[in-house]
Coordinates of C-alpha atoms in Angstrom, one line a residue:
X1 CA 25.1 17.7 -15.8
X2 CA 24.2 14.3 -15.2
X3 CA 26.2 13.3 -11.4
X4 CA 27.2 10.1 -11.1
X5 CA 26.5 8.0 -8.1
X6 CA 28.6 4.5 -6.8
X7 CA 26.3 2.3 -5.3
X8 CA 28.0 -0.9 -3.9
X9 CA 27.2 -2.6 -7.6
X10 CA 28.8 0.2 -9.5
X11 CA 28.6 3.7 -10.8
X12 CA 24.9 4.6 -11.9
X13 CA 24.2 8.0 -13.9
X14 CA 20.6 9.9 -12.8
X15 CA 18.5 12.1 -14.5
X16 CA 19.7 16.2 -15.1
X17 CA 18.2 18.1 -12.5
X18 CA 14.5 19.2 -13.1
X19 CA 13.0 21.5 -10.7
X20 CA 15.9 21.1 -8.5
X21 CA 15.3 17.4 -8.2
X22 CA 17.7 14.9 -9.9
X23 CA 16.5 11.5 -10.4
X24 CA 18.3 8.2 -10.8
X25 CA 15.6 5.4 -12.0
X26 CA 15.7 1.5 -12.4
X27 CA 18.2 1.4 -9.7
X28 CA 19.0 -2.4 -9.2
X29 CA 18.9 -3.5 -5.2
X30 CA 18.3 -7.3 -6.6
X31 CA 19.1 -9.5 -8.7
X32 CA 16.2 -10.0 -12.2
X33 CA 14.4 -12.9 -10.4
X34 CA 15.0 -15.7 -13.0
X35 CA 15.6 -19.1 -13.6
X36 CA 16.6 -20.8 -9.9
X37 CA 15.6 -17.2 -8.9
X38 CA 12.7 -17.1 -9.6
X39 CA 10.3 -18.1 -6.6
X40 CA 13.9 -17.7 -4.4
X41 CA 14.6 -15.0 -1.8
X42 CA 16.5 -12.2 -3.5
X43 CA 20.0 -11.4 -4.0
X44 CA 22.1 -9.0 -4.3
X45 CA 22.7 -7.6 -8.2
X46 CA 26.2 -8.7 -10.0
X47 CA 28.4 -5.8 -10.1
X48 CA 28.9 -4.3 -13.6
X49 CA 31.4 -1.8 -14.7
X50 CA 31.6 1.5 -15.3
X51 CA 28.3 3.9 -15.5
X52 CA 25.0 2.2 -15.5
X53 CA 22.4 4.7 -17.0
X54 CA 19.6 5.6 -14.3
X55 CA 17.8 8.1 -16.1
X56 CA 14.3 6.4 -16.7
X57 CA 12.5 3.6 -14.5
X58 CA 12.8 -0.2 -14.8
X59 CA 9.7 -2.2 -15.9
X60 CA 7.0 -3.1 -12.9
X61 CA 6.9 -6.3 -11.9
X62 CA 4.5 -8.7 -13.8
X63 CA 0.9 -6.8 -13.1
X64 CA -2.2 -7.1 -15.1
X65 CA -1.6 -5.1 -18.3
X66 CA -4.9 -3.2 -17.5
X67 CA -3.5 -2.1 -14.2
X68 CA -2.1 1.0 -16.1
X69 CA 1.3 0.6 -14.5
X70 CA 2.4 -0.3 -18.0
X71 CA 3.4 -3.7 -17.6
X72 CA 3.6 -6.3 -20.8
X73 CA 4.5 -9.4 -21.6
X74 CA 7.9 -8.2 -22.7
X75 CA 8.6 -5.4 -20.5
X76 CA 11.8 -7.2 -18.8
X77 CA 12.5 -9.5 -15.9
X78 CA 14.5 -6.0 -14.3
X79 CA 12.6 -4.8 -12.1
X80 CA 14.0 -5.5 -8.9
X81 CA 14.8 -1.4 -8.7
X82 CA 14.8 1.7 -6.7
X83 CA 14.1 4.7 -7.9
X84 CA 16.3 8.0 -5.9
X85 CA 15.2 11.3 -5.7
X86 CA 18.0 13.7 -4.1
X87 CA 17.9 17.8 -4.2
X88 CA 20.2 18.4 -7.0
X89 CA 23.3 20.4 -5.0
X90 CA 23.2 16.5 -4.0
X91 CA 23.5 18.3 -0.2
X92 CA 24.8 15.8 3.3
X93 CA 23.4 13.3 6.1
X94 CA 19.6 14.3 5.0
X95 CA 16.9 12.5 6.3
X96 CA 15.3 9.2 4.2
X97 CA 11.5 8.5 3.0
X98 CA 11.6 4.2 1.9
X99 CA 8.0 4.6 -0.8
X100 CA 6.0 1.0 -0.9
X101 CA 3.5 1.1 -3.5
X102 CA 0.1 -0.2 -3.0
X103 CA -2.5 -1.9 -4.7
X104 CA -3.7 -5.0 -3.6
X105 CA 0.0 -7.1 -3.8
X106 CA -0.5 -7.4 -7.5
X107 CA -0.1 -4.1 -9.0
X108 CA 1.6 -1.1 -8.6
X109 CA 4.8 1.0 -9.5
X110 CA 7.6 2.6 -7.5
X111 CA 7.2 5.1 -11.1
X112 CA 3.9 5.9 -10.8
X113 CA 3.5 9.9 -11.6
X114 CA 1.0 10.8 -9.3
X115 CA 3.4 10.3 -6.2
X116 CA 6.6 11.8 -8.1
X117 CA 7.6 13.4 -4.6
X118 CA 9.6 17.1 -5.9
X119 CA 7.8 18.5 -2.5
X120 CA 9.7 16.2 -0.2
X121 CA 12.9 16.9 -2.1
X122 CA 12.5 19.6 -1.6
X123 CA 11.7 19.4 1.3
X124 CA 15.1 18.6 2.1
X125 CA 14.7 14.8 1.7
X126 CA 16.3 11.9 0.1
X127 CA 13.1 9.9 -0.8
X128 CA 13.8 6.2 -2.4
X129 CA 10.5 4.1 -4.1
X130 CA 10.7 0.4 -4.5
X131 CA 9.5 -2.0 -7.0
X132 CA 8.5 -5.8 -5.4
X133 CA 7.5 -8.9 -6.8
X134 CA 3.5 -9.0 -6.7
X135 CA 0.9 -12.0 -7.1
X136 CA 2.0 -15.0 -7.6
X137 CA 5.3 -14.4 -8.4
X138 CA 5.5 -12.4 -4.6
X139 CA 2.5 -14.0 -2.5
X140 CA 2.0 -17.3 -3.9
X141 CA 2.5 -20.4 -2.2
X142 CA 5.2 -22.5 -3.8
X143 CA 6.7 -26.3 -2.8
X144 CA 10.5 -25.3 -1.7
X145 CA 10.1 -21.8 -2.2
X146 CA 10.1 -19.3 0.6
X147 CA 7.0 -17.6 1.7
X148 CA 6.2 -13.8 1.4
X149 CA 8.6 -12.8 -1.6
X150 CA 7.0 -9.9 -2.7
X151 CA 8.4 -8.5 1.3
X152 CA 11.9 -10.3 1.7
X153 CA 12.4 -8.2 -1.2
X154 CA 11.6 -4.7 0.5
X155 CA 13.8 -6.2 3.4
X156 CA 16.2 -6.3 0.1
X157 CA 15.8 -3.1 -0.7
X158 CA 15.6 -1.9 2.6
X159 CA 19.3 -3.1 3.2
X160 CA 19.8 -1.6 0.4
X161 CA 19.3 1.7 1.0
X162 CA 21.3 1.2 4.5
X163 CA 24.5 0.2 2.5
X164 CA 24.5 2.9 -0.3
X165 CA 21.7 5.8 1.3
X166 CA 24.7 7.9 2.0
X167 CA 26.0 8.2 -1.2
X168 CA 22.7 10.1 -2.1
X169 CA 23.3 12.3 0.3
X170 CA 20.7 10.1 2.6
X171 CA 21.0 9.3 6.3
X172 CA 20.5 6.0 7.0
X173 CA 19.8 6.1 10.5
X174 CA 17.2 8.7 10.2
X175 CA 15.3 6.6 7.7
X176 CA 11.3 6.9 6.8
X177 CA 9.2 4.0 5.6
X178 CA 5.8 4.9 4.3
X179 CA 2.9 3.2 2.1
X180 CA -0.6 3.2 0.8
X181 CA -3.2 0.5 1.3
X182 CA -0.8 -2.2 0.4
X183 CA 2.0 -0.5 1.2
X184 CA 0.7 0.5 4.6
X185 CA 0.3 -3.2 5.3
X186 CA 3.7 -3.7 4.1
X187 CA 4.6 -0.9 6.7
X188 CA 2.9 -3.0 9.5
X189 CA 4.5 -6.3 8.1
X190 CA 8.1 -5.2 8.6
X191 CA 8.2 -3.5 11.7
X192 CA 6.5 -6.7 13.1
X193 CA 9.4 -8.7 10.9
X194 CA 12.6 -9.5 13.4
X195 CA 14.8 -9.4 9.5
X196 CA 13.4 -6.1 9.4
X197 CA 14.4 -4.6 13.2
X198 CA 16.9 -1.8 12.5
X199 CA 16.7 -1.1 9.1
X200 CA 14.7 2.2 9.8
X201 CA 12.9 4.7 12.6
X202 CA 9.9 5.8 11.8
X203 CA 6.6 4.6 10.0
X204 CA 3.8 6.3 8.5
X205 CA 1.0 3.3 7.7
X206 CA -1.8 4.9 5.2
X207 CA -5.1 2.4 5.6
X208 CA -3.8 -0.5 7.1
X209 CA -5.7 -4.3 5.0
X210 CA -6.3 -6.9 7.2
X211 CA -6.0 -10.1 5.8
X212 CA -3.5 -12.7 6.5
X213 CA -3.1 -16.0 5.0
X214 CA -2.6 -19.3 6.9
X215 CA 0.0 -21.7 4.6
X216 CA -2.8 -23.6 4.2
X217 CA -4.7 -20.8 2.2
X218 CA -2.1 -20.0 0.2
X219 CA -1.6 -23.8 -0.5
X220 CA -5.3 -24.0 -1.7
X221 CA -5.2 -20.6 -4.1
X222 CA -2.2 -21.8 -5.1
X223 CA -3.9 -24.8 -6.6
X224 CA -6.3 -24.1 -8.3
X225 CA -4.3 -21.3 -10.3
X226 CA -2.4 -24.7 -11.5
X227 CA -5.7 -26.7 -12.0
X228 CA -6.8 -22.9 -14.1
X229 CA -2.7 -23.1 -15.6
X230 CA -2.8 -27.0 -17.0
X231 CA 0.3 -27.2 -14.7
X232 CA 0.8 -29.5 -11.7
X233 CA 1.3 -27.3 -8.9
X234 CA 4.9 -27.5 -7.8
X235 CA 8.3 -24.9 -8.1
X236 CA 8.9 -27.2 -12.0
X237 CA 5.5 -26.5 -12.3
X238 CA 4.7 -22.7 -11.9
X239 CA 8.4 -22.1 -13.1
X240 CA 7.8 -23.8 -15.9
X241 CA 4.7 -20.6 -17.3
X242 CA 5.7 -17.7 -18.4
X243 CA 4.3 -14.7 -16.0
X244 CA 1.6 -14.1 -18.9
X245 CA 0.3 -17.3 -18.2
X246 CA 0.5 -17.4 -14.8
X247 CA -1.3 -14.0 -14.5
X248 CA -4.2 -15.9 -16.7
X249 CA -4.0 -18.5 -14.9
X250 CA -5.6 -16.4 -11.2
X251 CA -7.5 -14.1 -13.1
X252 CA -9.3 -17.0 -14.3
X253 CA -9.1 -18.4 -10.2
X254 CA -10.7 -14.1 -9.3
X255 CA -13.3 -14.1 -12.3
X256 CA -14.4 -17.8 -10.1
X257 CA -14.4 -16.1 -7.1
X258 CA -16.2 -13.1 -8.5
X259 CA -19.2 -15.0 -9.9
X260 CA -19.6 -16.9 -6.4
X261 CA -22.8 -15.6 -5.1
X262 CA -21.3 -17.0 -1.6
X263 CA -18.2 -14.8 -1.6
X264 CA -20.3 -11.5 -0.2
X265 CA -17.8 -8.6 0.0
X266 CA -15.0 -11.1 -0.7
X267 CA -15.7 -11.6 -4.7
X268 CA -16.5 -7.8 -5.1
X269 CA -12.7 -7.0 -5.2
X270 CA -11.3 -11.0 -5.7
X271 CA -7.8 -10.6 -4.1
X272 CA -6.2 -13.5 -4.7
X273 CA -2.6 -13.2 -2.5
X274 CA -1.8 -11.6 1.3
X275 CA 1.1 -11.6 3.7
X276 CA 1.1 -15.9 4.4
X277 CA 1.2 -16.3 8.3
X278 CA 4.9 -18.8 7.9
X279 CA 6.2 -17.6 12.0
X280 CA 9.5 -16.2 9.7
X281 CA 8.7 -13.3 7.9
X282 CA 4.8 -12.4 9.0
X283 CA 4.6 -14.7 12.3
X284 CA 0.6 -13.4 12.6
X285 CA -1.7 -11.0 12.5
X286 CA -0.4 -7.2 12.2
X287 CA -3.1 -6.1 14.5
X288 CA -3.5 -8.1 16.8
X289 CA -1.5 -11.1 19.2
X290 CA 1.5 -10.9 20.9
X291 CA 3.5 -9.2 17.4
X292 CA 0.7 -6.9 17.3
X293 CA 1.9 -3.2 16.9
X294 CA 5.1 -3.8 16.0
X295 CA 8.8 -2.5 17.4
X296 CA 7.9 -0.4 19.6
X297 CA 10.8 1.4 19.6
X298 CA 10.2 3.0 15.8
X299 CA 7.6 6.0 15.7
X300 CA 4.5 5.7 14.0
X301 CA 2.0 7.6 12.0
X302 CA -1.2 6.4 11.0
X303 CA -3.8 7.5 8.6
X304 CA -7.4 7.0 7.5
X305 CA -9.8 7.8 4.7
X306 CA -13.1 9.1 5.7
X307 CA -15.1 7.3 2.5
X308 CA -12.2 3.9 2.1
X309 CA -15.1 1.3 0.4
X310 CA -16.3 4.4 -2.0
X311 CA -13.2 3.9 -4.0
X312 CA -14.9 0.6 -5.1
X313 CA -18.4 0.7 -4.6
X314 CA -18.6 3.2 -6.5
X315 CA -17.0 3.2 -9.7
X316 CA -19.1 0.1 -9.9
X317 CA -15.8 -2.5 -9.0
X318 CA -18.4 -3.8 -6.1
X319 CA -21.8 -4.2 -5.2
X320 CA -23.8 -0.5 -3.2
X321 CA -25.8 -2.6 -1.0
X322 CA -30.2 -2.2 -2.3
X323 CA -31.3 -2.9 1.2
X324 CA -30.6 -3.5 4.8
X325 CA -30.5 -6.7 4.1
X326 CA -28.0 -6.4 2.2
X327 CA -26.1 -4.6 4.7
X328 CA -26.2 -7.3 7.0
X329 CA -25.1 -10.0 4.3
X330 CA -21.7 -7.8 4.4
X331 CA -22.4 -7.7 8.3
X332 CA -21.7 -11.1 8.7
X333 CA -19.2 -11.7 6.3
X334 CA -17.0 -9.6 8.5
X335 CA -17.4 -10.8 11.7
X336 CA -20.6 -9.1 13.3
X337 CA -23.8 -9.9 14.4
X338 CA -26.3 -9.0 12.8
X339 CA -27.4 -5.7 16.2
X340 CA -24.6 -4.6 14.2
X341 CA -26.4 -3.0 11.3
X342 CA -28.8 -1.2 13.6
X343 CA -26.4 0.3 15.6
X344 CA -24.7 1.6 12.7
X345 CA -28.1 3.3 11.6
X346 CA -28.5 4.7 14.5
X347 CA -25.2 6.5 14.2
X348 CA -25.6 7.1 10.6
X349 CA -28.8 8.6 11.2
X350 CA -30.6 9.4 7.6
X351 CA -28.2 6.9 5.8
X352 CA -29.8 4.8 3.2
X353 CA -28.5 1.3 2.8
X354 CA -25.9 1.5 0.3
X355 CA -24.0 4.8 2.4
X356 CA -24.8 2.0 5.9
X357 CA -23.0 -0.8 3.3
X358 CA -20.0 1.5 2.2
X359 CA -19.3 2.5 6.1
X360 CA -19.5 -1.0 7.2
X361 CA -16.7 -1.9 4.7
X362 CA -14.4 1.0 4.6
X363 CA -14.3 0.3 9.1
X364 CA -14.3 -3.4 7.9
X365 CA -11.4 -3.3 5.4
X366 CA -9.3 -0.4 6.5
X367 CA -10.0 1.9 9.1
X368 CA -10.3 -0.6 12.0
X369 CA -7.0 -2.6 10.9
X370 CA -5.5 0.9 10.9
X371 CA -6.7 1.8 14.2
X372 CA -6.1 -0.9 15.7
X373 CA -2.7 -1.6 15.3
X374 CA -2.3 2.4 15.7
X375 CA -3.7 1.5 20.0
X376 CA -1.1 -1.9 20.2
X377 CA 1.8 0.1 19.5
X378 CA 1.3 2.9 21.6
X379 CA 0.5 -0.8 24.1
X380 CA 3.7 -2.1 23.7
X381 CA 5.4 1.6 24.5
X382 CA 5.6 2.6 21.2
X383 CA 5.0 6.8 20.1
X384 CA 2.7 6.8 17.7
X385 CA -0.3 9.9 16.2
X386 CA -3.4 8.6 14.7
X387 CA -4.9 10.9 11.6
X388 CA -8.1 10.8 9.2
X389 CA -8.5 12.0 5.9
X390 CA -11.9 13.9 5.5
X391 CA -11.8 16.2 2.4
X392 CA -14.2 15.0 -0.3
X393 CA -13.5 15.3 -3.3
X394 CA -16.1 17.7 -5.3
X395 CA -15.5 15.1 -8.7
X396 CA -19.0 13.8 -10.2
X397 CA -21.5 14.9 -8.1
X398 CA -18.8 14.2 -4.5
X399 CA -19.7 10.2 -5.7
X400 CA -16.4 9.2 -3.8
X401 CA -16.6 11.5 -1.5
X402 CA -12.8 11.1 0.9
X403 CA -12.0 7.2 -0.9
X404 CA -9.7 5.3 -0.9
X405 CA -6.0 6.9 -1.4
X406 CA -7.6 10.5 -2.2
X407 CA -4.8 11.4 1.0
X408 CA -1.7 10.2 -0.3
X409 CA -1.3 12.2 -3.0
X410 CA -1.8 15.0 -1.4
X411 CA 0.7 14.1 1.3
X412 CA 3.2 14.3 -2.0
X413 CA 1.5 17.0 -3.3
X414 CA 0.9 16.4 -6.1
X415 CA -3.7 16.3 -5.0
X416 CA -4.7 17.3 -9.0
X417 CA -3.5 12.7 -9.6
X418 CA -6.1 11.2 -7.3
X419 CA -8.5 14.0 -8.7
X420 CA -7.6 13.1 -12.5
X421 CA -8.0 9.4 -11.5
X422 CA -11.2 9.6 -10.5
X423 CA -12.7 11.5 -12.6
X424 CA -11.5 8.8 -15.4
X425 CA -12.3 6.2 -13.0
X426 CA -16.4 6.1 -14.4
X427 CA -14.5 5.6 -18.3
X428 CA -12.9 3.1 -17.4
X429 CA -13.6 -0.8 -18.5
X430 CA -15.3 -2.7 -15.7
X431 CA -13.0 -5.7 -15.8
X432 CA -12.6 -7.7 -12.6
X433 CA -10.0 -6.2 -11.4
X434 CA -8.5 -3.5 -8.3
X435 CA -8.0 -0.5 -10.7
X436 CA -4.1 0.8 -10.9
X437 CA -3.6 4.7 -10.5
X438 CA -2.1 5.6 -13.7
X439 CA -5.5 6.6 -15.8
X440 CA -5.4 10.1 -16.2
X441 CA -7.7 12.5 -18.0
X442 CA -6.9 16.6 -18.9
X443 CA -8.8 19.3 -17.9
X444 CA -9.3 19.2 -14.2
X445 CA -7.0 20.9 -11.4
X446 CA -7.1 21.6 -7.7
X447 CA -8.7 24.1 -5.9
X448 CA -7.1 26.7 -4.3
X449 CA -8.3 24.5 -0.9
X450 CA -7.3 21.1 -1.4
X451 CA -4.3 23.5 -2.2
X452 CA -3.9 24.5 0.6
X453 CA -4.7 21.2 2.3
X454 CA -1.8 19.6 0.5
X455 CA 0.8 22.0 2.1
X456 CA -1.0 21.1 5.2
X457 CA -0.5 17.2 4.7
X458 CA 3.4 17.3 3.4
X459 CA 4.1 19.6 6.5
X460 CA 2.8 17.1 9.0
X461 CA 4.4 14.1 7.1
X462 CA 7.6 15.8 6.8
X463 CA 8.0 17.2 10.0
X464 CA 7.3 13.3 11.4
X465 CA 9.9 12.7 9.2
X466 CA 12.5 14.1 9.7
X467 CA 12.1 14.2 13.6
X468 CA 9.3 12.5 15.2
X469 CA 5.9 15.5 15.1
X470 CA 3.5 16.0 12.8
X471 CA 1.9 19.0 14.8
X472 CA -0.1 17.0 16.5
X473 CA -0.2 14.7 20.3
X474 CA 0.4 11.4 20.1
X475 CA -2.3 8.5 21.3
X476 CA -3.1 7.0 24.2
X477 CA -3.7 3.1 24.5
X478 CA -7.5 4.9 24.1
X479 CA -6.8 6.2 20.3
X480 CA -7.6 9.8 20.8
X481 CA -6.6 12.1 19.6
X482 CA -7.4 11.7 16.3
X483 CA -6.0 14.9 13.7
X484 CA -8.5 15.3 11.3
X485 CA -7.8 16.3 8.0
X486 CA -10.4 19.1 6.0
X487 CA -11.4 22.2 5.1
X488 CA -10.5 23.3 8.6
X489 CA -8.5 20.1 10.4
X490 CA -9.6 19.4 14.1
X491 CA -7.9 17.5 16.8
X492 CA -10.7 14.6 18.1
X493 CA -10.1 13.3 21.9
X494 CA -12.7 11.0 21.9
X495 CA -12.7 7.9 20.1
X496 CA -15.3 7.1 17.1
X497 CA -18.3 5.4 18.5
X498 CA -18.3 3.0 15.8
X499 CA -14.9 1.8 17.4
X500 CA -16.8 0.0 19.6
X501 CA -18.7 -2.1 17.2
X502 CA -15.5 -4.9 16.2
X503 CA -14.2 -4.3 20.2
X504 CA -15.2 -8.4 19.7
X505 CA -14.3 -9.0 16.3
X506 CA -10.7 -11.0 15.9
X507 CA -8.8 -10.6 12.7
X508 CA -7.6 -14.4 12.6
X509 CA -5.6 -15.2 9.5
X510 CA -8.2 -15.7 6.9
X511 CA -7.8 -20.3 6.3
X512 CA -11.2 -20.9 4.9
X513 CA -12.6 -21.1 0.8
X514 CA -12.7 -18.4 -0.9
X515 CA -10.6 -15.6 -0.5
X516 CA -10.7 -11.3 -0.2
X517 CA -9.4 -8.2 0.4

């Protein structure tokens, strides 16, 4: 029999239990962002009478239909919602995981099948996954409207959890937030945001991205989008555009960036939208400056993968360096001196230019921001654990290795989800977009070794979320020890020599021509 839970806005009826899990899908935490609310901060949902059916996912936030998450211009507007997954016997006082999906700030869904948390629920968790505004709707600069609306949505969802999760069997004092890629950067942003303080006590960030914008840069991007859409760059001008036209205008600007030979790596995966340093929600870069590392009272687990950039370069979405001169161009674009290429060649003997470029951009865009945030959190007095995922996917002859996003399905007990995606990548249309995780093919299943690794990662992440202990020591200010996931797990006690290459690179808010990941 389907269960009914009463929230602060009204009753919701979930699906009947499946494999011991009851799911309540599409539960509103805020009112639909339409009309005057479209570019405003989120507000609570209007209460309803009776019982609202919560058996099916809500519409996803507006995004490129090619992302694979099912958005269409007729999808509906009620997408500021959460999915809540609970044990079938609905016990009380359970720890809570709140999942924030990635997708480059422009795509993603709380209901993506690869992230179904049955493994967590069976271990005694309530799991909440949120949708939030994406792309221009969530991060575009609109005169007279707040910046970082997508992050404001995330804070509103966390407030909803604080007010309602007890009714679902969760303990509001034992909340862990977690996310990957843009979701991990969201975790970092929330740890640094005064408005989110006290809404969670632990955090897991997998592959933190480091890019933020100045308000001037965000306004410049918005002006380009307005020109592409042929409307004034005003609140009224943007409000007159349906989401599908805003998406088309954003895509046109991204196409221009991708075609610009001067854009370098910034044009490889042309993301137009990032958190904006507004002095309130985002007070500066997450990994350096006075607020770096976030709230030291929050326990933190940071994880990266060994081959972050291959998801983009080895699938045809981004260029592969053809010679060492091109690797040097990549280095210059991310703030490294030419001598850094020689140092990479010393540390990776025998690597060809493609592999060197992948390693350099993996560090620039994900690994170094993640490590630096972890070290900053420790320097502020926080308890921090660090891990690196090195298990290499055998799909397509090992083309992708331990690529961006491969670790998270393992952490949810669904290792086949990313394996299926990697198998599908070469047959996807090579549109200039960030690949979504919605495309799947049949016939590939995880090996016994992969399944065993998944069980170990699930145990570590759930152990950390439950009591702060993933199973290995916390790091010092030097950033070690690091737990290394692989066919056999190890513990590295000396810093990676590649970290020293980045010692003098600063992660400032971007304030120049073009945009990038």
